[in-house]
Short mmCIF file of C-alpha atoms in Angstrom, two decimals:
data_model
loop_
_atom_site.label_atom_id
_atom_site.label_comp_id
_atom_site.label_asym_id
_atom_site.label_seq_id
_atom_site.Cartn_x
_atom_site.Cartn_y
_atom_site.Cartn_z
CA UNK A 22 -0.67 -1.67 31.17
CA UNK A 23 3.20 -0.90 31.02
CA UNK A 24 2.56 0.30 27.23
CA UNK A 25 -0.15 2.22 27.97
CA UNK A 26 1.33 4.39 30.70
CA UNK A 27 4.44 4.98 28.49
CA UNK A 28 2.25 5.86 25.74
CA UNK A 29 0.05 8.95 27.64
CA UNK A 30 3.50 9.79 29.45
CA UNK A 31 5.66 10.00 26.81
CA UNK A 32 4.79 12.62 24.63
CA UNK A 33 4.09 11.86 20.93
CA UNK A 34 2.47 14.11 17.77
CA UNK A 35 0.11 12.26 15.57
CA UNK A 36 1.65 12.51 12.11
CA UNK A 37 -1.49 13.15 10.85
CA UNK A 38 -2.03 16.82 12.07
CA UNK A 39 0.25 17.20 15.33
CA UNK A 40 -1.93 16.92 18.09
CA UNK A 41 -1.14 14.62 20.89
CA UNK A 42 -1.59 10.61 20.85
CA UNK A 43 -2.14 9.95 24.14
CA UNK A 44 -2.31 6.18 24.22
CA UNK A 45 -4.09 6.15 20.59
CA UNK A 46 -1.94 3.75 18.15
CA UNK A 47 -0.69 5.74 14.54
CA UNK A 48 -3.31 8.18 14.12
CA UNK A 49 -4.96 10.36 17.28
CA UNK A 50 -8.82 9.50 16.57
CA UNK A 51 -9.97 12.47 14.54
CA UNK A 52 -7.99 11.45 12.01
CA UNK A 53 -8.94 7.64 12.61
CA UNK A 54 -12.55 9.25 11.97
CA UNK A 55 -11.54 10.54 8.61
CA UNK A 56 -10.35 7.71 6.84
CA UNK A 57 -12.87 6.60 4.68
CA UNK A 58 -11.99 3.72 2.05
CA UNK A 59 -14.13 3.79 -1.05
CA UNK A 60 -13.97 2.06 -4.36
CA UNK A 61 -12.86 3.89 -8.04
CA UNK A 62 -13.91 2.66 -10.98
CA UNK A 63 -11.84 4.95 -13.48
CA UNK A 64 -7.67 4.56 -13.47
CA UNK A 65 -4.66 4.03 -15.70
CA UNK A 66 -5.03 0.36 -14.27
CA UNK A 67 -8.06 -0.71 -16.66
CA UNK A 68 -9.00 -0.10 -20.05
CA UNK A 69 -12.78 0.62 -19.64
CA UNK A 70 -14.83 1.78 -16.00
CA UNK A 71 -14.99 -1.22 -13.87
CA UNK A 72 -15.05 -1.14 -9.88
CA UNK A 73 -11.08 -2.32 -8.86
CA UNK A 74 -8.98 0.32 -7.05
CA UNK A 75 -9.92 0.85 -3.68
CA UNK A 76 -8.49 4.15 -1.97
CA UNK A 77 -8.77 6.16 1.00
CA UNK A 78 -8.38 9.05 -0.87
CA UNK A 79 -6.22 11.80 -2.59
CA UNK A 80 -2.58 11.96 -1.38
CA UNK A 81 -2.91 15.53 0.30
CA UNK A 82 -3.43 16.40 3.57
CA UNK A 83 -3.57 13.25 6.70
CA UNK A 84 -3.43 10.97 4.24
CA UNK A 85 0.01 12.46 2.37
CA UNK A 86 1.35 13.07 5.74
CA UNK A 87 0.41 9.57 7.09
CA UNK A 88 2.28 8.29 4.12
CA UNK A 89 5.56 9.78 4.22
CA UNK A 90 5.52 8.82 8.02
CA UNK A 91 5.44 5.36 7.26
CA UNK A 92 7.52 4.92 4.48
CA UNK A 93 10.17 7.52 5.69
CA UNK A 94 9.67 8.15 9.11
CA UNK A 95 10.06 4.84 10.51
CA UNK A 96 6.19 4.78 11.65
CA UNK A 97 5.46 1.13 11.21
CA UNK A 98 2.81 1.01 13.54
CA UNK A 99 0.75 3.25 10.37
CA UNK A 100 0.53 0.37 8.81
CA UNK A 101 -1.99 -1.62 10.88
CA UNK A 102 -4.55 2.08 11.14
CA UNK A 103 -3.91 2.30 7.47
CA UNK A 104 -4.36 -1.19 6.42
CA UNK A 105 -7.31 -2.04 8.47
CA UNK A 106 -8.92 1.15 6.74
CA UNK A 107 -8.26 -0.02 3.62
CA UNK A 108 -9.39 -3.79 4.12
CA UNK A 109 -12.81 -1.99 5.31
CA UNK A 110 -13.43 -0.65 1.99
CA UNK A 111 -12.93 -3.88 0.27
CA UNK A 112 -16.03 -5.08 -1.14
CA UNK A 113 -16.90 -8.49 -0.33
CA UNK A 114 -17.91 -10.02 -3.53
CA UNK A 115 -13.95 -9.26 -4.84
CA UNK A 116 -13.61 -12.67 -2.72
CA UNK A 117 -10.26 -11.72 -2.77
CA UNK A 118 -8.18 -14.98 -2.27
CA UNK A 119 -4.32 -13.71 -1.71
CA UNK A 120 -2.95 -9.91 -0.57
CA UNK A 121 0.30 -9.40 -2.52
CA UNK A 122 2.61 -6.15 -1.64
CA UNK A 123 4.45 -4.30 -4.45
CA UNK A 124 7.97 -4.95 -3.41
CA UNK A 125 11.00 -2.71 -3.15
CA UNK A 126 14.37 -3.43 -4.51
CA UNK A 127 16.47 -5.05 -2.36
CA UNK A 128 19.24 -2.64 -2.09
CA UNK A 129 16.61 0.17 -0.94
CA UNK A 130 15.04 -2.17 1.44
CA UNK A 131 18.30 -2.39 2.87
CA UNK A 132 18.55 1.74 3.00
CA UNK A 133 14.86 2.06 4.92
CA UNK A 134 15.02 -1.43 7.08
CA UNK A 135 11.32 -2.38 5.72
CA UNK A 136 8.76 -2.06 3.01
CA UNK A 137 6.31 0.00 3.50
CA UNK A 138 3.78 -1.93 1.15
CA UNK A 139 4.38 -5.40 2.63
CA UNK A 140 3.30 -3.99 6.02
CA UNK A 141 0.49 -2.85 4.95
CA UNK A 142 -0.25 -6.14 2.68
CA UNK A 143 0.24 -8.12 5.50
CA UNK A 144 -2.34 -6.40 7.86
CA UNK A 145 -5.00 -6.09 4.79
CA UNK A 146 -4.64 -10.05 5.22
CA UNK A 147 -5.43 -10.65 8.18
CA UNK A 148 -8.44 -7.92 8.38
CA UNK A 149 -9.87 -9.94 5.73
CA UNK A 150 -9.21 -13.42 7.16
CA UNK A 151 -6.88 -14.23 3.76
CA UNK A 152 -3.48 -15.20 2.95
CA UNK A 153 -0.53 -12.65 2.36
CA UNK A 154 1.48 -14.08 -0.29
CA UNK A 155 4.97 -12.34 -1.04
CA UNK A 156 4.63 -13.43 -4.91
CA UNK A 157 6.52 -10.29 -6.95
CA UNK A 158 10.20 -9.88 -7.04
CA UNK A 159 11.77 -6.83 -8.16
CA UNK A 160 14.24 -7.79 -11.02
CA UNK A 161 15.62 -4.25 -11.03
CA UNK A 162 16.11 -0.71 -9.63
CA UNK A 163 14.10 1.89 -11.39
CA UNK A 164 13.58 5.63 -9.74
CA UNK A 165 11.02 6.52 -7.33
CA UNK A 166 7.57 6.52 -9.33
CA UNK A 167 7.02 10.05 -8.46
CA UNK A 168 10.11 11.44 -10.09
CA UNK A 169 9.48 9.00 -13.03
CA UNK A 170 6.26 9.88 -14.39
CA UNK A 171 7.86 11.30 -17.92
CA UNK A 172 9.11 7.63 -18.14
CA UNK A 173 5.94 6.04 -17.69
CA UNK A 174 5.31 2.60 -18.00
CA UNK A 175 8.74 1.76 -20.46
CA UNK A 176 10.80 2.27 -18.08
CA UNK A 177 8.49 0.04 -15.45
CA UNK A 178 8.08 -2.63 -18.21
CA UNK A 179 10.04 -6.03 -17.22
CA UNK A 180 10.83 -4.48 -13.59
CA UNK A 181 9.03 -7.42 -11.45
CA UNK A 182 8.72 -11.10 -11.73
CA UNK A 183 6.76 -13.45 -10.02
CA UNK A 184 8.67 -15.69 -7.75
CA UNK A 185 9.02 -19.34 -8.67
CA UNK A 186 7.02 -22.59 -7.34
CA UNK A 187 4.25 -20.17 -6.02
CA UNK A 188 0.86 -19.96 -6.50
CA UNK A 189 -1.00 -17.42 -7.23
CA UNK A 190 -4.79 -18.03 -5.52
CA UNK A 191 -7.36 -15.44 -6.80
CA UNK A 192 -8.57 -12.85 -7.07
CA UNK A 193 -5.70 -11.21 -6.23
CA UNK A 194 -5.16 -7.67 -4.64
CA UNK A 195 -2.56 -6.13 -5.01
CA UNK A 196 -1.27 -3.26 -2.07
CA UNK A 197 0.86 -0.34 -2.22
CA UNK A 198 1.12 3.18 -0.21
CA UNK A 199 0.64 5.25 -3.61
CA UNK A 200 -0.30 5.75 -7.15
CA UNK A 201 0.97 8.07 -8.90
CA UNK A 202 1.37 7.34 -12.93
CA UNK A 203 0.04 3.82 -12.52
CA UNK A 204 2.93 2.48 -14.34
CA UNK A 205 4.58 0.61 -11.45
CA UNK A 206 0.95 -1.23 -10.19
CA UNK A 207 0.30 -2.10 -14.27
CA UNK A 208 4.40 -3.63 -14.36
CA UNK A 209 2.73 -5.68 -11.41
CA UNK A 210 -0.67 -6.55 -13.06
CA UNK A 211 1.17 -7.57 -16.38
CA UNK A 212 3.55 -9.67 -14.66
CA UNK A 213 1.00 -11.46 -12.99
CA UNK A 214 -0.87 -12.14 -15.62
CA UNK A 215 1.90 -13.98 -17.31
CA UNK A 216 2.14 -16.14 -14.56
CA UNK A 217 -1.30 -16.76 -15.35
CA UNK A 218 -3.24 -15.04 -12.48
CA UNK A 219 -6.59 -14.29 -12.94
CA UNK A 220 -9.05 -11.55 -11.15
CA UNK A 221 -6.57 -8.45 -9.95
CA UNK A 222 -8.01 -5.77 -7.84
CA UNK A 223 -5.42 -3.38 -6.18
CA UNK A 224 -5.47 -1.33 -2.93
CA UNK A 225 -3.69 1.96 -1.97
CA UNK A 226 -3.44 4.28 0.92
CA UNK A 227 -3.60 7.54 -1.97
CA UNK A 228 -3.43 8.28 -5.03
#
């Protein structure tokens, strides 16, 4: 009840367009109402059209501005609108049997306190009533994929691992806030597929 009264008291913009939260959670509910998950089937992810990316659309507008509140405005609580949005758009016959984030280097973990990606990993998981397994590593800094595109996936190649004495239960899906190039999410798929994963299907807020 305490939370709730602070909440309508305390006034709060929605990062999504401005207006006032009230005692709404992350997003004020028109722009709850526009965040519609749906599956792609063309990407830099897969050689030929399949059905794997799921997305709740392009990054412009709610969606860009939802973004760079959570991963640089300290809005955490994004996460759990955002990921519950995307779970809903996750077909069911993916049987998807482990949510993996993309992980951050540690040094600019340190810098923003959190990542963004295993947030909204670990809410995806629980919406769909799986396991969140923290299997990637990053084995070393590279530039933030939206200043790197010119680079492309050479300078992503060899930048994760998967951690040791884990398994790796598919089909997997793999979560971040954005894709850009593709060329950090394929550095993921290919590293996973060494360690001899199977089905990968990936997951992001915009692309």
């Amino acid at each position: 009840m305490l939370t709730g009264l602070w909440r309508t008291l305390l006034p709060r913009a929605c990062p999504g367009c401005g207006a006032q939260l009230g005692q709404e959670v992350g997003l004020c509910r028109a722009c709850r109402a526009g965040l519609h998950a749906h599956v792609e089937s063309h990407s830099p992810l897969r050689p030929r059209p399949e059905p794997h990316l799921v997305t709740l659309g392009r990054y412009r507008g709610v969606g860009r501005r939802a973004v760079r509140a959570l991963k640089f405005g300290g809005a955490r609580e994004l996460a759990g609108v955002l990921g519950e949005a995307l779970a809903a758009g996750v077909p069911g016959n993916w049987a998807i049997g482990a949510v993996i984030p993309v992980p951050l280097h540690p040094s600019r973990q340190r810098q923003r306190g959190y990542n963004q990606a295993e947030l909204l990993a670990r809410e995806v998981a629980r919406c769909l009533d799986t396991v969140y397994v923290d299997a990637l590593s990053r084995t070393r800094a590279t530039r933030q994929q939206a200043r790197q595109q010119a680079a492309g996936r050479n300078e992503m190649a060899g930048a994760f691992a998967v951690r040791p004495g884990g398994s790796l239960p598919g089909p997997l899906l793999l979560i971040d806030d954005v894709m850009t190039s593709g060329s950090t999410l394929i550095a993921c798929q290919d590293a996973l597929y060494e360690a001899g994963a199977g089905e990968i299907y990936v997951a992001v807020i915009a692309r």
